[in-house]
Amino acid sequence: MSKQVTIKQIAQYAGVSEATVSRVLNQPELVSKQTIQKVKDGMDELQYRPSALAQSMRNHTTKTIGVVISNVLNPFFTTLVRGIEDAATKRGYSVIVCNTDENPDKEQRYINMLVDHQADGIILASTGNHANYHSMVNDMPLVFIDRMPQGKDANLYDTVLVDNEKGSFNAVDALIKQGATRVNAIVSPVATTGTERLNGFRKALTAHDFPIREQDIALDDYLGQHTAELALNLIQTNQCDALFCGNNVILMNVLKVLKEWQIGDMKLAVFDDQPWFDFVQYPIISVDQPAYLIGTKAFITLMDRLANPNRPVTHDIVRTKLVIR
Amino acid sequence: MSKQVTIKQIAQYAGVSEATVSRVLNQPELVSKQTIQKVKDGMDELQYRPSALAQSMRNHTTKTIGVVISNVLNPFFTTLVRGIEDAATKRGYSVIVCNTDENPDKEQRYINMLVDHQADGIILASTGNHANYHSMVNDMPLVFIDRMPQGKDANLYDTVLVDNEKGSFNAVDALIKQGATRVNAIVSPVATTGTERLNGFRKALTAHDFPIREQDIALDDYLGQHTAELALNLIQTNQCDALFCGNNVILMNVLKVLKEWQIGDMKLAVFDDQPWFDFVQYPIISVDQPAYLIGTKAFITLMDRLANPNRPVTHDIVRTKLVIR
DNA sequence: CTGAAAGCGCTAACAT
DNA sequence: ATGTTAGCGCTTTCAG
């Protein structure tokens, strides 16, 4: 690379000290108009750009945050990330996105990396396999999204979550009101969301005096490798006429099965909404989570925490919206 | 934050100099077994983690790269980004994702930011509105993806691209072979891809002795705000029976129109493939771009360039696959 | 209003 | 095999 232009050279050019150049950047009110002009001319002339690295080193703040999620390819997280990035950019922050694939080791490594890089904070969709994040990050601020902190961390950190139970309840309730007589469920066992969504499912059945049969519930593995089998099994052995899917990935796999086996009649509901649901031949009931909003809220929460490390922990629950099709 | 543990403290703990501690980290072969042990004990004991910041400062390398794309929400870019991130993680690199929304100013600002942060390199889907990136980034390596560099940059930078013309040709060709009698096109005017895809469209028509009518072609705006109108106009005034969509966002908007106007009969083809195309009532012909592969290739290209700044510029064209439905 | 000097945490000569 | 020292580019006392 052609050599970096530093404060030193600007100082030389303008015939002032490095300190003065720095002041022009950070506290221009302390510098005379004339000097400011000279220095600015130098900066323009030499195309000066301050080294963010050196600044971070001195100021102990990197203007960088980490976002640790399971997978950007999941459109829920894609949108969430975009929300974070937009909010971050507006405030001069950069974001580093980390995909754990629900693997606790990967999560651990990424968090270490972010600590090494002195990120100013982390927004985290926890895998749920670590119960003491605090010991990993020292006093770096953490905001939990999508999944609740567990164990020791439980009341230590700010959260931005959705009401999984209520959303699921509404979806299953809608299914039944549309005439479903036997609703089965496939959910992912990931962290706290799986359980909560299942609770909603159960409560909706109960509310309609439907029996709860454990055989009507399938727990997916996260990677979705066996979702298809599970779905087929439910459909064939239970003769269910409606299926509640715990997330959009599960729904996708269910659709594959329905197509392959040419099953034309099935009521479907899913937690999380996607635009293309409109174009599928089945009328899909979905629970729309405001992913983008969750992202911006999480970022703002993090900024608040940074500005005021001692303020009480906040727990934000955002509203979901039922989409009937 | 509870104070950072530095090399200094490890040195004290182990009763050696800072240099020795540093050597244990970077060139342990120069240090005696015993000393190594003492130092490592200290690191464990005090939970030492090297400051990536300080290292970057000294080494003039940040192990960070920038990825500048139009929008992660576009699933093509989502996949691309994931490809880059996986490859990067494997080699100890972090990535900062920047969304330009096809706005040249934003692009400019992000690139400046990456320069300020001393990113080791940038992978760039150019908005096509700057013809001299070299002046913006100094000698920082750049890899162009998805869109070709223009003007002064044309033969200065490595590229990883797809054959837009051939892919489009194949798609339109397939449409005609399926019996389409009048194929219209909507493409996005973005950078170089729009033109190339249009060329493929034209050539396919010509190959089948179809006339090329300019009224059969609509240029979308990038944000897709008027795609619906454009589509409706083509469909109603031209009575076309097939539509070639320049990307997945356009297709989505076309589907909305078809649904809203209850147009059941339309042959569709689109550049870029998505899993959910399988579940749409229209049989969608698509050009599958290996987005993930493009990502990993771009990253590897960047690493090669970093390792050997003077090697000749490379131009990689990845293969697309036609998906008939 | 401006300058000199110290130091953020680390590494690489250069000594020994 | 290990220690000493200088310096990466910047900001911030402390003096003047």
XYZ file of C-alpha atoms (C1' of nucleotides) in Angstrom:
682
model
C 0.000 0.000 0.000
C 1.128 3.517 -0.618
C 2.078 4.851 2.791
C -0.621 6.002 5.137
C -1.022 9.705 5.669
C -0.745 10.406 9.384
C -1.350 13.269 11.691
C 2.366 13.862 11.747
C 2.508 14.775 8.093
C -0.452 17.056 8.394
C 1.282 18.731 11.316
C 4.374 19.259 9.234
C 2.407 20.539 6.280
C 0.549 23.040 8.440
C 3.533 23.915 10.568
C 1.836 22.976 13.826
C 2.129 20.196 16.366
C 0.424 16.844 16.153
C -1.649 17.777 19.163
C -3.119 20.703 17.326
C -4.079 18.572 14.372
C -5.779 16.167 16.721
C -7.639 19.046 18.294
C -8.912 20.229 14.962
C -10.487 16.823 14.643
C -11.865 16.443 18.125
C -12.160 19.826 19.816
C -11.979 22.499 17.131
C -13.405 25.056 19.556
C -9.994 25.097 21.204
C -8.205 26.085 18.034
C -8.015 29.412 16.236
C -9.865 29.817 12.979
C -6.671 30.385 11.072
C -4.962 27.289 12.331
C -8.030 25.211 11.659
C -7.965 26.405 8.093
C -4.316 25.589 7.593
C -4.782 22.143 9.036
C -7.889 21.439 6.994
C -6.091 22.501 3.866
C -3.368 20.033 4.700
C -5.885 17.262 5.218
C -7.517 17.939 1.884
C -4.234 18.262 0.111
C -2.771 15.047 1.462
C -6.104 13.204 1.536
C -5.832 12.494 5.205
C -8.049 9.883 6.844
C -7.707 9.201 10.559
C -6.749 5.670 11.479
C -9.710 4.105 13.211
C -7.291 1.597 14.648
C -5.131 4.123 16.424
C -8.202 5.929 17.668
C -9.661 2.715 19.053
C -6.416 1.958 20.751
C -6.394 5.255 22.543
C -10.068 5.640 23.221
C -10.839 2.094 24.225
C -13.836 2.010 21.977
C -13.949 0.457 18.536
C -17.318 1.603 17.266
C -17.849 -1.988 16.290
C -20.391 -4.456 17.576
C -20.814 -8.163 17.067
C -24.012 -9.923 16.051
C -24.073 -13.598 16.886
C -26.930 -15.532 15.318
C -27.509 -19.036 14.138
C -27.564 -18.384 10.417
C -28.045 -15.365 8.153
C -29.571 -17.651 5.570
C -32.636 -17.929 7.740
C -34.661 -14.994 6.445
C -35.785 -14.096 9.935
C -32.188 -13.449 10.884
C -31.402 -11.801 7.565
C -34.001 -9.169 8.256
C -32.923 -8.817 11.845
C -29.338 -8.253 10.781
C -30.381 -5.640 8.267
C -32.252 -3.832 11.015
C -29.176 -3.840 13.190
C -26.886 -2.737 10.390
C -29.067 0.191 9.432
C -29.317 1.395 12.990
C -25.608 0.889 13.530
C -24.575 2.722 10.394
C -26.652 5.697 11.401
C -24.648 5.989 14.590
C -21.270 5.343 13.017
C -20.950 1.747 14.123
C -19.781 -1.234 12.097
C -21.150 -4.688 12.637
C -19.522 -8.086 12.431
C -21.959 -10.906 11.778
C -21.225 -14.377 13.152
C -23.111 -17.579 12.235
C -23.090 -20.238 14.927
C -25.250 -22.822 13.160
C -26.456 -23.568 16.692
C -23.039 -24.967 17.486
C -21.930 -23.937 20.995
C -18.240 -24.280 20.135
C -18.547 -21.968 17.206
C -20.472 -19.574 19.384
C -17.712 -19.682 21.954
C -15.036 -19.020 19.354
C -16.911 -16.108 17.839
C -17.480 -14.512 21.184
C -13.796 -14.854 21.985
C -12.983 -13.266 18.674
C -15.263 -10.355 19.431
C -13.704 -9.939 22.841
C -10.241 -9.970 21.266
C -11.347 -7.295 18.846
C -12.667 -5.222 21.698
C -16.123 -4.975 20.215
C -18.131 -2.412 22.128
C -20.933 -4.908 22.634
C -22.662 -8.001 21.303
C -26.178 -8.749 20.187
C -26.742 -12.418 20.726
C -29.243 -15.080 19.728
C -27.854 -17.589 22.179
C -27.554 -21.271 21.327
C -28.701 -21.797 24.888
C -25.786 -24.064 25.648
C -23.805 -21.670 27.714
C -25.194 -20.647 31.059
C -22.508 -18.153 31.951
C -21.834 -15.712 29.168
C -20.748 -13.170 31.681
C -17.564 -15.045 32.357
C -16.817 -15.158 28.626
C -17.221 -11.495 27.897
C -16.111 -9.912 31.113
C -18.110 -6.725 31.397
C -18.825 -6.255 27.719
C -22.494 -5.412 27.238
C -24.690 -8.101 25.750
C -28.205 -7.872 24.423
C -30.122 -11.114 24.083
C -32.492 -11.411 21.173
C -34.913 -14.109 20.114
C -33.887 -16.407 22.967
C -33.779 -15.770 26.694
C -30.608 -15.910 28.751
C -30.398 -18.909 31.073
C -28.890 -19.775 34.414
C -26.581 -17.197 35.916
C -27.177 -14.797 33.063
C -30.914 -14.855 33.513
C -31.362 -11.430 35.015
C -28.088 -9.900 34.072
C -28.781 -8.830 30.541
C -31.135 -6.730 28.468
C -33.436 -8.676 26.177
C -35.556 -8.037 23.104
C -37.886 -10.960 22.559
C -41.226 -11.888 21.071
C -44.120 -13.504 22.817
C -43.705 -16.954 21.361
C -46.437 -18.535 23.384
C -49.102 -16.059 22.479
C -48.131 -15.997 18.793
C -48.297 -19.757 18.596
C -51.534 -19.874 20.476
C -53.126 -17.520 17.992
C -51.882 -19.472 15.005
C -53.148 -22.797 16.267
C -56.357 -21.205 17.432
C -56.886 -19.878 13.886
C -56.208 -23.304 12.443
C -58.918 -24.811 14.592
C -61.355 -22.032 13.835
C -60.788 -22.777 10.166
C -62.059 -26.257 10.862
C -58.981 -28.314 11.673
C -59.896 -31.408 13.666
C -56.464 -32.758 14.490
C -53.544 -30.383 14.659
C -50.005 -31.728 14.883
C -46.837 -29.765 15.554
C -43.202 -29.796 14.541
C -40.946 -27.461 16.417
C -37.244 -26.959 16.688
C -35.788 -27.684 20.125
C -33.641 -24.579 19.897
C -33.056 -22.662 23.083
C -36.147 -21.214 24.713
C -38.270 -20.563 21.657
C -39.148 -24.174 20.913
C -40.613 -24.800 24.333
C -42.546 -21.570 24.355
C -44.057 -22.173 20.955
C -45.041 -25.637 22.022
C -46.713 -24.228 25.106
C -48.793 -21.966 22.922
C -49.728 -24.922 20.786
C -50.806 -26.926 23.815
C -52.816 -24.109 25.301
C -54.698 -23.557 22.063
C -55.666 -27.231 21.911
C -56.818 -27.124 25.486
C -58.800 -23.965 24.901
C -60.749 -25.817 22.256
C -61.111 -28.969 24.373
C -58.823 -30.900 22.072
C -56.822 -33.659 23.724
C -53.056 -33.229 23.844
C -51.352 -36.308 22.487
C -47.582 -36.470 22.716
C -47.474 -38.471 19.524
C -48.863 -35.415 17.760
C -45.712 -33.455 18.506
C -42.368 -33.860 16.786
C -39.104 -32.268 17.831
C -36.979 -31.328 14.886
C -33.217 -31.291 14.897
C -31.934 -27.829 14.214
C -30.335 -28.524 10.884
C -33.609 -29.825 9.540
C -32.121 -33.015 8.224
C -34.947 -35.176 9.429
C -37.822 -32.769 9.284
C -39.195 -34.424 6.185
C -39.324 -37.862 7.811
C -40.889 -36.499 10.945
C -43.537 -34.660 8.978
C -44.391 -37.648 6.863
C -44.671 -39.779 9.943
C -47.069 -37.377 11.639
C -49.183 -37.060 8.558
C -49.451 -40.731 7.834
C -49.788 -42.247 11.271
C -51.899 -39.532 12.843
C -53.985 -38.584 9.844
C -53.768 -35.000 11.002
C -55.449 -32.372 8.884
C -53.396 -29.445 10.132
C -49.755 -28.862 10.936
C -48.164 -26.171 13.031
C -44.534 -25.491 12.069
C -42.241 -23.900 14.614
C -40.318 -21.800 12.068
C -39.933 -21.039 8.393
C -37.253 -23.645 7.764
C -39.522 -26.371 9.074
C -42.355 -25.135 6.908
C -40.147 -25.320 3.844
C -39.370 -28.940 4.547
C -42.999 -29.741 5.162
C -43.927 -28.217 1.830
C -41.376 -30.470 0.177
C -43.008 -33.514 1.671
C -46.492 -32.411 0.717
C -45.358 -31.855 -2.825
C -43.450 -35.091 -3.131
C -46.322 -37.147 -1.768
C -48.890 -35.078 -3.590
C -50.836 -34.328 -0.477
C -53.157 -31.575 -1.570
C -55.135 -31.085 1.574
C -53.400 -29.776 4.637
C -53.955 -26.747 6.778
C -50.686 -25.079 7.648
C -49.547 -22.576 10.210
C -46.039 -21.384 10.895
C -44.189 -19.150 13.293
C -42.551 -16.384 11.253
C -43.883 -14.875 8.046
C -42.298 -14.640 4.606
C -43.514 -12.732 1.532
C -43.573 -15.781 -0.698
C -46.136 -17.515 1.511
C -48.652 -15.562 -0.552
C -47.861 -17.579 -3.642
C -47.997 -21.086 -2.275
C -51.013 -23.191 -3.173
C -51.780 -23.897 0.500
C -53.262 -21.032 2.499
C -50.563 -20.559 5.100
C -51.401 -19.006 8.444
C -48.344 -17.290 9.816
C -47.111 -15.401 12.829
C -45.349 -12.303 11.615
C -42.422 -11.312 13.798
C -41.106 -7.778 13.279
C -37.559 -8.943 12.664
C -36.265 -5.606 11.413
C -37.712 -3.854 14.421
C -36.175 -6.370 16.776
C -32.840 -5.552 15.173
C -33.137 -1.808 15.595
C -34.469 -2.165 19.111
C -31.639 -4.440 20.094
C -29.119 -1.962 18.768
C -30.707 0.952 20.555
C -30.837 -1.055 23.766
C -27.151 -1.743 23.383
C -26.379 1.941 22.846
C -28.389 2.860 25.921
C -26.492 0.350 27.955
C -23.186 1.677 26.661
C -24.211 5.196 27.564
C -25.388 4.138 30.985
C -23.818 0.903 32.159
C -25.603 0.937 35.468
C -29.161 1.438 34.450
C -31.526 -1.378 35.356
C -31.861 -4.313 32.987
C -34.669 -3.976 30.450
C -36.852 -6.685 28.957
C -38.576 -5.741 25.763
C -41.273 -7.911 24.242
C -42.312 -7.013 20.723
C -45.702 -7.766 19.314
C -46.366 -10.414 16.670
C -49.099 -10.211 14.085
C -51.238 -13.085 12.912
C -51.514 -13.372 9.134
C -54.489 -15.378 7.965
C -54.498 -16.720 4.440
C -14.967 -3.064 31.963
C -12.713 -4.880 34.351
C -9.220 -4.000 33.238
C -7.717 -5.725 30.255
C -5.042 -8.286 30.937
C -1.957 -7.328 28.946
C 1.312 -8.903 28.032
C 2.928 -6.817 30.700
C 1.087 -8.546 33.495
C 1.826 -11.960 32.075
C 5.467 -10.963 31.915
C 5.387 -9.969 35.541
C 3.573 -13.104 36.595
C 6.073 -15.309 34.795
C 9.076 -13.229 35.716
C 10.158 -12.654 32.118
C 10.173 -9.726 29.704
C 7.264 -8.668 27.527
C 9.207 -9.688 24.460
C 9.425 -13.229 25.692
C 5.701 -13.395 26.236
C 5.169 -12.117 22.742
C 7.538 -14.769 21.435
C 5.611 -17.507 23.163
C 2.663 -16.348 21.143
C 4.355 -15.855 17.805
C 7.608 -17.795 17.666
C 7.578 -20.344 20.473
C 10.446 -22.221 18.826
C 12.733 -19.459 20.057
C 11.757 -19.983 23.678
C 12.758 -22.686 26.133
C 10.195 -25.268 27.164
C 10.291 -24.157 30.764
C 9.694 -20.523 30.018
C 6.878 -21.391 27.666
C 5.243 -23.315 30.446
C 5.558 -20.518 32.944
C 4.143 -18.032 30.493
C 1.268 -20.261 29.484
C 0.402 -20.829 33.104
C 0.253 -17.111 33.547
C -2.006 -16.731 30.564
C -4.382 -19.355 31.840
C -4.310 -17.993 35.327
C -4.997 -14.426 34.330
C -7.223 -15.355 31.388
C -5.068 -13.490 28.956
C -6.356 -12.656 25.480
C -4.168 -10.743 23.051
C -5.567 -7.420 21.899
C -6.338 -7.748 18.221
C -6.254 -3.983 18.074
C -2.693 -3.654 19.254
C -1.650 -6.462 16.970
C -3.263 -4.817 13.994
C -1.576 -1.593 14.844
C 1.824 -3.192 14.831
C 1.377 -5.626 12.021
C -0.489 -3.405 9.614
C -3.037 -6.088 9.015
C -6.442 -6.282 10.623
C -7.617 -9.723 9.546
C -10.818 -8.011 8.584
C -12.369 -7.604 5.163
C -15.298 -5.592 3.929
C -18.149 -6.881 1.807
C -20.040 -4.191 -0.029
C -23.277 -5.328 -1.626
C -26.575 -3.789 -2.473
C -28.705 -5.533 0.136
C -28.397 -8.638 2.299
C -32.139 -9.018 2.133
C -31.795 -10.118 -1.448
C -31.368 -13.870 -0.990
C -28.740 -14.005 -3.697
C -26.531 -11.732 -1.635
C -27.473 -13.438 1.608
C -26.069 -16.682 0.297
C -23.065 -14.961 -1.174
C -22.298 -13.336 2.155
C -22.593 -16.627 3.964
C -20.110 -18.132 1.528
C -17.676 -15.345 2.221
C -18.147 -15.534 5.968
C -17.541 -19.249 6.122
C -14.394 -19.001 4.062
C -13.217 -16.019 6.059
C -13.819 -17.620 9.439
C -11.804 -20.631 8.395
C -8.816 -18.400 7.803
C -9.280 -16.288 10.892
C -10.805 -13.291 9.151
C -13.784 -11.237 10.231
C -16.117 -9.643 7.768
C -17.997 -6.385 7.841
C -21.073 -6.343 5.621
C -22.197 -3.066 4.057
C -25.521 -2.510 2.265
C -25.451 0.214 -0.379
C -29.041 -0.105 -1.597
C -27.507 0.826 -4.950
C -26.829 4.277 -3.603
C -23.408 5.528 -4.769
C -23.064 7.890 -1.814
C -23.620 5.140 0.666
C -21.153 3.026 -1.245
C -18.615 5.810 -1.064
C -19.124 6.248 2.680
C -18.807 2.550 3.378
C -15.646 2.278 1.381
C -14.183 5.207 3.257
C -15.125 3.543 6.496
C -13.392 0.353 5.441
C -10.312 2.289 4.447
C -10.336 4.058 7.817
C -10.556 0.721 9.547
C -7.645 -0.560 7.519
C -9.582 -3.523 6.190
C -7.206 -5.912 4.466
C -9.384 -5.923 1.378
C -12.868 -5.465 -0.005
C -15.230 -7.679 -1.930
C -17.465 -5.423 -3.933
C -20.688 -5.638 -5.893
C -20.254 -2.212 -7.384
C -23.177 0.138 -7.888
C -21.452 0.955 -11.155
C -21.533 4.657 -10.443
C -17.907 5.092 -9.616
C -15.384 4.631 -12.355
C -12.303 5.062 -10.245
C -12.363 2.932 -7.155
C -8.631 2.822 -7.166
C -8.424 6.410 -6.079
C -10.811 5.692 -3.215
C -9.003 2.738 -1.755
C -5.412 3.508 -2.521
C -3.734 0.164 -2.984
C -6.157 -1.876 -0.935
C -7.065 -5.042 -2.841
C -10.544 -5.209 -4.305
C -12.405 -8.148 -5.750
C -15.374 -7.370 -7.948
C -18.298 -9.739 -7.783
C -21.566 -9.905 -9.665
C -20.813 -6.714 -11.600
C -17.818 -5.778 -13.716
C -15.526 -2.887 -12.925
C -15.877 0.034 -15.311
C -13.709 2.772 -16.734
C -10.224 3.109 -15.258
C -10.754 0.132 -13.005
C -11.677 -2.165 -15.855
C -8.534 -4.213 -15.969
C -7.116 -3.388 -12.606
C -9.037 -5.775 -10.421
C -9.795 -9.453 -9.972
C -13.372 -10.462 -10.727
C -15.693 -13.348 -9.960
C -18.727 -13.120 -12.198
C -21.389 -15.247 -13.822
C -22.178 -15.491 -17.480
C -25.323 -13.412 -17.438
C -25.835 -13.470 -21.153
C -25.643 -17.213 -21.538
C -27.797 -17.857 -18.489
C -30.491 -15.533 -19.746
C -30.293 -16.954 -23.225
C -30.916 -20.427 -21.881
C -33.853 -19.333 -19.781
C -35.597 -17.518 -22.612
C -34.755 -20.311 -24.991
C -36.442 -22.762 -22.613
C -39.476 -20.520 -22.379
C -39.861 -20.571 -26.143
C -39.310 -24.290 -26.370
C -42.127 -24.693 -23.870
C -44.349 -22.937 -26.382
C -44.195 -19.284 -25.513
C -45.165 -17.133 -28.478
C -44.450 -13.691 -27.135
C -41.827 -13.265 -24.432
C -41.468 -9.965 -22.623
C -38.717 -8.958 -20.225
C -38.307 -6.869 -17.105
C -34.777 -6.281 -15.960
C -33.105 -4.088 -13.444
C -30.785 -1.441 -14.917
C -28.206 -2.184 -12.248
C -24.582 -1.976 -13.264
C -23.496 -4.424 -15.905
C -25.814 -7.312 -15.164
C -28.984 -5.739 -16.503
C -27.536 -5.116 -19.935
C -25.970 -8.540 -20.170
C -29.154 -10.305 -19.211
C -31.021 -8.282 -21.740
C -28.515 -9.265 -24.385
C -29.151 -12.906 -23.621
C -32.863 -12.286 -23.901
C -32.459 -10.614 -27.288
C -30.213 -13.306 -28.661
C -32.626 -16.027 -27.656
C -35.457 -14.264 -29.458
C -33.311 -13.867 -32.526
C -32.244 -17.490 -32.419
C -35.892 -18.455 -32.691
C -36.631 -15.857 -35.368
C -38.766 -13.854 -32.999
C -38.855 -10.128 -33.630
C -37.307 -7.898 -30.997
C -39.744 -5.179 -30.013
C -38.507 -2.513 -27.658
C -41.979 -2.205 -26.192
C -41.586 -5.759 -24.954
C -38.802 -4.737 -22.625
C -39.203 -2.846 -19.366
C -36.414 -1.376 -17.279
C -37.147 -1.609 -13.610
C -35.931 0.852 -11.044
C -33.708 -0.832 -8.533
C -35.940 -0.451 -5.539
C -38.743 -2.236 -7.348
C -41.292 0.416 -6.563
C -42.779 0.404 -10.030
C -42.178 -3.156 -11.068
C -45.806 -4.041 -10.582
C -47.031 -1.275 -12.890
C -44.462 -2.140 -15.493
C -45.416 -5.778 -15.422
C -49.099 -5.079 -15.647
C -48.494 -2.783 -18.566
C -46.505 -5.385 -20.477
C -49.057 -8.054 -19.809
C -52.072 -6.032 -20.775
C -50.821 -4.052 -23.747
C -48.623 -6.727 -25.291
C -50.707 -9.769 -24.446
C -47.462 -11.616 -23.831
C -47.684 -15.204 -22.697
C -44.251 -15.370 -21.099
C -42.189 -13.065 -18.924
C -38.474 -13.090 -18.265
C -37.557 -11.486 -14.935
C -34.055 -10.154 -14.455
C -33.807 -11.142 -10.806
C -35.681 -12.678 -7.911
C -36.994 -9.386 -6.570
C -38.623 -8.617 -9.894
C -40.164 -12.057 -10.001
C -41.670 -11.532 -6.583
C -43.355 -8.368 -7.756
C -44.599 -10.020 -10.916
C -46.144 -12.794 -8.867
C -47.972 -10.195 -6.826
C -49.490 -8.710 -9.968
C -50.487 -12.080 -11.341
C -52.171 -12.931 -8.098
C -53.915 -9.635 -7.689
C -55.261 -9.673 -11.242
C -55.935 -13.361 -11.104
C -53.924 -14.085 -14.193
C -53.566 -17.820 -14.115
C -51.724 -18.368 -17.329
C -48.233 -17.040 -17.658
C -44.945 -18.687 -18.382
C -42.216 -17.351 -16.133
C -38.457 -17.374 -16.152
C -36.111 -15.624 -13.801
C -32.415 -15.056 -13.313
C -31.460 -16.512 -9.935
C -33.067 -19.509 -8.251
C -34.753 -19.798 -4.861
C -35.967 -22.937 -3.068
C -39.521 -21.715 -2.714
C -39.969 -21.493 -6.485
C -40.862 -25.174 -6.202
C -44.062 -24.370 -4.361
C -45.490 -21.660 -6.558
C -48.429 -22.543 -8.758
C -46.632 -21.322 -11.892
C -43.843 -23.529 -13.195
C -40.902 -21.154 -12.867
C -37.869 -21.591 -15.057
C -34.839 -20.243 -13.267
C -31.154 -19.637 -13.735
C -29.388 -20.965 -10.691
C -26.336 -18.930 -9.760
C -23.940 -20.573 -7.317
C -24.032 -17.671 -4.910
C -22.277 -19.474 -2.071
C -19.507 -20.560 -4.396
C -19.092 -17.051 -5.730
C -18.599 -15.954 -2.146
C -15.929 -18.484 -1.318
C -14.182 -17.925 -4.637
C -14.148 -14.193 -4.119
C -12.624 -14.637 -0.700
C -9.964 -17.005 -1.937
C -9.154 -14.654 -4.776
C -8.715 -11.895 -2.259
C -6.415 -14.021 -0.125
C -4.327 -14.905 -3.157
C -4.015 -11.275 -4.051
C -3.003 -10.432 -0.498
C -0.370 -13.137 -0.575
C 0.905 -12.037 -3.943
C 0.036 -8.442 -4.755
C 1.771 -8.510 -8.091
C 0.297 -11.539 -9.697
C -1.692 -10.903 -12.860
C -5.346 -9.987 -12.563
C -7.736 -12.945 -12.719
C -11.218 -13.091 -14.177
C -13.303 -15.968 -12.957
C -16.620 -16.829 -14.554
C -18.751 -19.326 -12.692
C -21.262 -21.547 -14.342
C -25.009 -21.145 -13.998
C -27.493 -23.986 -14.130
C -30.855 -23.889 -15.811
C -33.697 -25.190 -13.656
C -36.758 -26.222 -15.612
C -40.040 -26.552 -13.803
C -4.341 29.088 21.882
C -0.435 25.757 21.200
C 3.422 22.341 22.110
C 5.953 18.481 24.496
C 5.600 14.109 26.159
C 3.516 9.990 27.796
C 1.141 5.919 26.748
C -2.794 2.567 24.676
C -0.796 -3.162 23.867
C 1.898 -5.230 20.995
C 6.165 -6.858 17.968
C 10.707 -6.691 15.848
C 15.313 -5.286 15.570
C 19.258 -5.227 18.084
C 21.885 -6.629 21.940
C 23.682 -9.838 25.197
C 17.397 -18.078 25.097
C 16.113 -13.666 26.760
C 15.994 -8.551 27.618
C 15.974 -3.585 25.969
C 14.126 -0.343 23.157
C 11.634 1.940 19.730
C 7.496 2.810 17.513
C 2.660 1.734 15.009
C -1.066 6.661 14.926
C -3.550 8.771 17.904
C -5.318 11.624 22.219
C -4.674 13.837 26.470
C -2.752 15.785 30.450
C 0.308 19.300 31.738
C 2.943 23.474 30.766
C 3.562 27.593 28.757
